Amino acid sequence: MLYVIWEEQMTMTTTRRGLMSGAASLIALGLAAHSTQAADKITIRLSTPATETDQRAVALATIFGPAIAEFATYEPHYNASLFKQGTELEAIARGNLEMSIASAQELATILPEFSIFTAGYLHRDAEHQKKVFAADFMEPMKKKVEDELGVKLLAVMYLGRRQLNLRIDKEIKTPADLAGVKLRMPGSEAWQFLGKALGASPVPMAFTEIYTGLQTGAIDGQDNPLPSNRDSKLYEVTKQIVLTSHLVDLNYIAFSKKVWDRLSPEQQATVQKAADAAAESGRQKQLALEVELEQFFKDKGLKVYTPDVDAFRTQVQKAYLESDYAKTWPEGMVDKINAL
Ligand code: KDO
């Protein structure tokens, strides 16, 4: 099993071809490892770059895990300690992992149409995200993820509104003020695009490296929702938070289809209910924290202010609508999303 995990961590490319090639032997190893576990209980390992105190992690550990305990052991791994950020979906597809908190950006590296959910200023809020996930037009997209990746998207989790968080003093009012600012964005192309659309110079870097990146000055800033900023103590190494709210960010509870298919209909219903309950609890906690934390950061001595959000929205939306990403979006979907 150690070999399998190591192999996965070394593999960063997520092309479809990559997913297919060499998969058989890894799957065989993965299955062999699982068959050595207690015959009557499945072990569901979650790999995430999130901290243990992240509200999505807390909700899964306190609600999801206990709810499925009769037939499964929930085993979370935090801080990307099991799989590197961005390699989790591939790991599930290969049969080496059972669960992750997947981003639309990760899905978009494999299924380009998911880039629609990486577009800045598209989702309005947490409720809108929920409605979009439950909408009929999501069904073919969810099915494609199941058929092509062997991943079941159980529920949408609210990560929060992404805000700029900088170690430099310069006041940021409009995208032009971000010219030349080295803004850390997560690894994939879709994230780099968002950084550019905001007017910054994006730098790809894993979540777990942000603190050091800010501390050493390798980057001028990062963007994340306020709760993630607090959990990872990024406020210790930054001076300001600019409330751009440029992405109402989501993650999906991604579950191995292979494991799902081994469950009885009753167990499947329990897993689905548990995922929905955890997502809802996490969502409410994140929303409450976003309100509370503005004062927390001010108390820590950071400047927290709202820029010209219209200027950011106009520039970012234009960049997406004119991009190659937009060509991959299902016909009429932006209008359907906006109409919800
Ligand atoms: C991040 O790397 O900035 C990000 O916020 C991206 C999200 O999609 C998600 O992966 C998140 O990190 C992790 O869950 C850590 O909170």
Coordinates of C-alpha atoms and ligand atoms in Angstrom, one line a residue, residues 48-51 54 56 85 88 101-106 159 162 184-187 191 205-208 210 222-225 228 232 249-251, ligand 1:
T48 CA -7.6 16.6 1.9
P49 CA -5.2 19.5 2.1
A50 CA -7.6 21.1 4.6
T51 CA -6.6 21.3 8.3
D54 CA -11.5 23.4 8.8
R56 CA -15.7 20.9 6.2
Q85 CA -3.4 18.5 -3.3
E88 CA -6.9 13.0 -5.0
I101 CA -13.1 17.1 -1.0
A102 CA -12.7 17.9 -4.7
S103 CA -12.7 21.3 -6.3
A104 CA -14.3 22.2 -9.6
Q105 CA -10.8 23.3 -10.7
E106 CA -9.5 19.8 -10.2
L159 CA -15.8 26.7 1.2
R162 CA -12.4 34.0 -1.6
R184 CA -0.4 32.6 -4.9
M185 CA -3.1 30.5 -6.5
P186 CA -3.5 26.7 -6.2
G187 CA -1.7 24.6 -8.8
W191 CA -6.7 28.8 -10.8
M205 CA 1.7 26.8 -5.0
A206 CA 0.2 24.1 -2.8
F207 CA -2.1 25.1 0.0
T208 CA 0.3 23.7 2.6
I210 CA 1.3 29.2 1.6
Q222 CA -2.9 34.6 -1.5
D223 CA -6.6 34.3 -1.8
N224 CA -8.8 32.2 0.4
P225 CA -12.0 32.4 2.4
S228 CA -9.2 29.1 5.9
S232 CA -3.9 28.2 8.7
D249 CA -15.9 28.8 -3.7
L250 CA -17.2 25.2 -3.5
N251 CA -15.9 21.7 -3.1
Ligands
KDO1 C1 -6.5 26.5 -1.8 O1 -5.5 25.7 -2.1 O2 -6.3 27.7 -1.8 C2 -7.8 25.9 -1.6 O3 -8.7 26.9 -0.9 C3 -8.4 25.4 -2.9 C4 -9.7 24.6 -2.6 O4 -10.2 24.1 -3.7 C5 -9.5 23.5 -1.6 O5 -8.7 22.5 -2.1 C6 -8.8 24.1 -0.3 O6 -7.6 24.8 -0.7 C7 -8.3 23.0 0.6 O7 -9.4 22.2 1.0 C8 -7.7 23.6 1.9 O8 -8.7 24.4 2.6

